[in-house]
Coordinates of C-alpha atoms in Angstrom, one line a residue:
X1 CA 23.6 15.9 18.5
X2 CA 22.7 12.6 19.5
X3 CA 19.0 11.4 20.1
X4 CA 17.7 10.9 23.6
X5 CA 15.9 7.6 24.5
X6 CA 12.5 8.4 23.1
X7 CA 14.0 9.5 20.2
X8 CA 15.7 6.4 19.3
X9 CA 12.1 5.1 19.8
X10 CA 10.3 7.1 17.2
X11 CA 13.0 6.6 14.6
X12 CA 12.5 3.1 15.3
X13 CA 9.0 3.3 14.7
X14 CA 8.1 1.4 11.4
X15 CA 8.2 3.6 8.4
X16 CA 9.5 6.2 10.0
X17 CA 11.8 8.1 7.4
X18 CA 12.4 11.7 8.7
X19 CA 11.8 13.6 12.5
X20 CA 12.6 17.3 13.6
X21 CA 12.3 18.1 17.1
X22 CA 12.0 21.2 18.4
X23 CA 11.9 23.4 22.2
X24 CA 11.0 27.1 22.8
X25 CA 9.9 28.7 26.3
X26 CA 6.8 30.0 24.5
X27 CA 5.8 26.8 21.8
X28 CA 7.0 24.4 24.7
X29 CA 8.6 20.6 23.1
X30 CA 7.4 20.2 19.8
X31 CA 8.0 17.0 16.9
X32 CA 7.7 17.0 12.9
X33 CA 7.5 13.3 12.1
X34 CA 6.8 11.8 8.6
X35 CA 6.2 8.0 8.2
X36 CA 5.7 5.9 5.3
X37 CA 4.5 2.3 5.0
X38 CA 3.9 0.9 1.6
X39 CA 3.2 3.9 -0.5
X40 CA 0.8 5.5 2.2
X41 CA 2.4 8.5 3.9
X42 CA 1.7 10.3 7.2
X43 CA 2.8 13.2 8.4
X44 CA 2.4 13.5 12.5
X45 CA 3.0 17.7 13.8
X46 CA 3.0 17.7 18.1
X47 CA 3.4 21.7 19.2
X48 CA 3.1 22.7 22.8
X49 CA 3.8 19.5 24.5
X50 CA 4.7 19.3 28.0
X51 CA 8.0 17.2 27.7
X52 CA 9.4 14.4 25.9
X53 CA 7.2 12.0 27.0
X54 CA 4.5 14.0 25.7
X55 CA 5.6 14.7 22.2
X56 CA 6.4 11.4 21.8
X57 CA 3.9 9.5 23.5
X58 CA 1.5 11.5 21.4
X59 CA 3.3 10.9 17.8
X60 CA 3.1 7.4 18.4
X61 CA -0.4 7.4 19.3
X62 CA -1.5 9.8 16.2
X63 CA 0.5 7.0 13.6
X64 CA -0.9 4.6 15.4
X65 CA -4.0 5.8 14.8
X66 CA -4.0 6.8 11.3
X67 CA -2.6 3.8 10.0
X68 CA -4.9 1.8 11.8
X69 CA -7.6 3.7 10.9
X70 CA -10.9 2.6 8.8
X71 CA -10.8 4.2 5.1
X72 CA -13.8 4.0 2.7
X73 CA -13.1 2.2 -0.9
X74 CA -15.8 1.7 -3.1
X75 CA -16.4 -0.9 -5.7
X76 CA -14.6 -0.2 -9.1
X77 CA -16.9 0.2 -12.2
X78 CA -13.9 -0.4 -14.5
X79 CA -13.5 -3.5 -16.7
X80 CA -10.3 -5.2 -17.1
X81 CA -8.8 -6.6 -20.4
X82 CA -5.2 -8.3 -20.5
X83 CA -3.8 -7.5 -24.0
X84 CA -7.4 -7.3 -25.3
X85 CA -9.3 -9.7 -23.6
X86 CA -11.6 -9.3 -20.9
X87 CA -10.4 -10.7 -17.3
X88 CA -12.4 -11.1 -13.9
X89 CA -10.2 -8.3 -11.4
X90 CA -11.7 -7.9 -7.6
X91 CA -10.8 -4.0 -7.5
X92 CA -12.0 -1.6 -5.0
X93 CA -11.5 2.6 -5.8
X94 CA -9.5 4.9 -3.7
X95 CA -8.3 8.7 -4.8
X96 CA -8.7 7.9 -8.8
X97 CA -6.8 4.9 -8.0
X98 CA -7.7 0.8 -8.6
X99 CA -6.6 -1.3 -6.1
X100 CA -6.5 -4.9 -6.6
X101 CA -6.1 -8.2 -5.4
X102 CA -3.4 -9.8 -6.3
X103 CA -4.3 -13.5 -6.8
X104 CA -6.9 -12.3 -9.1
X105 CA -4.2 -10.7 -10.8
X106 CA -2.1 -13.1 -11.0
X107 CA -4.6 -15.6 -12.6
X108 CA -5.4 -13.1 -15.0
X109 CA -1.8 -13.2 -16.6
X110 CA -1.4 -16.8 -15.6
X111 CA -0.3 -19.0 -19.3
X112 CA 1.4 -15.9 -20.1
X113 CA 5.0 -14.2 -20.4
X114 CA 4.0 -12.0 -17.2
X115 CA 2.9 -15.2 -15.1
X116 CA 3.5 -14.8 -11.1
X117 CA 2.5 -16.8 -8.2
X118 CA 1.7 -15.4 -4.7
X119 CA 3.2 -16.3 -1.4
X120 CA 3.2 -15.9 1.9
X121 CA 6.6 -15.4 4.6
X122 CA 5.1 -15.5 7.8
X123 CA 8.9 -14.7 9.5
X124 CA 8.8 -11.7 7.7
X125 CA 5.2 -11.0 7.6
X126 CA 5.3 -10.5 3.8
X127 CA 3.4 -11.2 0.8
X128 CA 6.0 -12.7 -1.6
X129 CA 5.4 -12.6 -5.2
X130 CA 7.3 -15.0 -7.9
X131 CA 7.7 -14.8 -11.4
X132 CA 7.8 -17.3 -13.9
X133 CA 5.3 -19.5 -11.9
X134 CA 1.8 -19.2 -12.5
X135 CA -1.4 -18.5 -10.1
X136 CA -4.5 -20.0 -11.6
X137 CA -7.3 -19.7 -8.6
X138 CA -8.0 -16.4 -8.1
X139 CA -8.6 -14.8 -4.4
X140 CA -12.3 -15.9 -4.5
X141 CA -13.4 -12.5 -2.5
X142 CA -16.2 -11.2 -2.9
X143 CA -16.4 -7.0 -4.0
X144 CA -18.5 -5.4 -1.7
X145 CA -19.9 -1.5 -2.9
X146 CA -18.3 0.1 -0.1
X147 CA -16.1 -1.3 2.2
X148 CA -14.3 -0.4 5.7
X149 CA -10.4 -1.2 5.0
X150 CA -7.1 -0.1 6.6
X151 CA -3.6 0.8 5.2
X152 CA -1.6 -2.4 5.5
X153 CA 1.8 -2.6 7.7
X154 CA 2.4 -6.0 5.4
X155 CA 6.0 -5.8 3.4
X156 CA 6.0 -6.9 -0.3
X157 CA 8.7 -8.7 -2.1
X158 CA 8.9 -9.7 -6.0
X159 CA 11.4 -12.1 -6.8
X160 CA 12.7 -11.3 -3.1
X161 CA 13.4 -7.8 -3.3
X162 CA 11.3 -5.4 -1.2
X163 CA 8.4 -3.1 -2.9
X164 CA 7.0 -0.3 -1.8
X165 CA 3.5 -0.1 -3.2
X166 CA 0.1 1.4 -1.3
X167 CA -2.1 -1.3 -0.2
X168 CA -5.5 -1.5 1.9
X169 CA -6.6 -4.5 3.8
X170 CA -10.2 -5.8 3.6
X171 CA -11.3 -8.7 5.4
X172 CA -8.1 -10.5 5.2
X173 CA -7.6 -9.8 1.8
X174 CA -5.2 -7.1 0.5
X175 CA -5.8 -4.8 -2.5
X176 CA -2.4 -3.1 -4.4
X177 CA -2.4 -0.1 -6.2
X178 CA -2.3 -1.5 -9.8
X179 CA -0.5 1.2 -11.3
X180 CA 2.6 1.0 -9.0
X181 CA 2.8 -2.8 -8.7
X182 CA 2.4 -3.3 -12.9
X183 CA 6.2 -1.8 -13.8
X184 CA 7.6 -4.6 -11.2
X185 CA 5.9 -6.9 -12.9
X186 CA 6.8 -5.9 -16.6
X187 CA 3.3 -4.6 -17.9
X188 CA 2.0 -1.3 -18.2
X189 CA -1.5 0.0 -17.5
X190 CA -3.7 2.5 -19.1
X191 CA -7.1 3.6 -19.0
X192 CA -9.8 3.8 -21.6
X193 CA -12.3 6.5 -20.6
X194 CA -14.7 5.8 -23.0
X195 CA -15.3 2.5 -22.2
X196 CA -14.6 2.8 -18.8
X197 CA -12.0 0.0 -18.8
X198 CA -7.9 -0.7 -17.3
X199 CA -6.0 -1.7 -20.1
X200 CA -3.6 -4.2 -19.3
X201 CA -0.5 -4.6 -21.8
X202 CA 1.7 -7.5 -20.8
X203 CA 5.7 -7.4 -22.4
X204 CA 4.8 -3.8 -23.8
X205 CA 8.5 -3.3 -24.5
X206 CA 8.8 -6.6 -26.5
X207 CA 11.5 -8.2 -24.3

């Protein structure tokens, strides 16, 4: 059946990728939304709610809220090495994950097969990564031990075709999950537990 106003409204809300509403006399207007930006899913549940204005009014504020809200990332105590050799990475930690700035990336792998520069498309409010063209300052940020960040709304593009990949904000500087951006990039990671170290293998499949 078609939407109602406020509906349309929460479908329209950025990320939004699935909605089930539902009315009974006794569980009153009720709304199942899930919502993903960049890798970083949310799930909003609104039972009992007065009306629509109410189930609505309240999904919006609870994604509002959770993607705006602060999340703790600690310092990384991995080392990185591209193909071998040891590179300077500003990571941060979060859920088993390394999340890492992209500049410093992309200077790591600069000179090399991998190279890729990073932009910036203010109209689209995206970071814009190129390859072929090399990056040689990195991001000069400074790794704190713990940090407040928040899941970033900012779209990605390589080579102008949209990425999903999860990404925190800190300070003006955003950190990507290494293991979901590398395959776009064409390198694979791994991790040496031994040595506590990311392995970085640029071209692995020879192309």
């Amino acid at each position: 059946r078609p939407f109602g106003f406020d509906a349309v409204t929460i479908s329209a809300y950025l990320g939004t990728d699935g909605l089930k509403t539902g009315t009974t006399s006794a569980g009153g207007c009720c709304l199942v939304t899930t919502c993903l930006r960049n890798g970083n899913r949310l799930v909003s549940v609104v039972l009992g709610g007065g009306g629509n204005s109410v189930r609505y009014g309240d999904t919006t504020r609870m994604l509002d809220y959770g993607f705006g809200r602060a999340i703790s990332l600690y310092r990384s105590e991995a080392s990185f090495l591209v193909d071998g050799a040891a590179v300077k990475i500003g990571a941060y930690t979060y859920g088993g994950r390394n999340y890492v700035s992209l500049r410093d990336l992309a200077a790591a792998v600069s000179g090399t097969a991998n190279a890729f520069s990073v932009g910036w498309d203010g109209a689209a409010n995206a970071v814009t990564l190129t390859t072929g063209s090399a990056e040689t300052a990195g991001s000069g940020a400074a790794v704190s031990d713990v940090v407040g960040a928040k899941v970033s709304a900012t779209a990605l593009t390589v080579n102008g075709q949209s990425l999903s990949v999860s990404c925190f904000e800190v300070g003006g500087t955003h950190y990507y999950a290494l293991a979901e951006l590398a395959p776009a990039l064409g390198f694979e990671t791994s991790y040496d537990a031994p040595a506590r170290a990311v392995l970085l293998t640029l071209d692995p499949w020879g192309s």
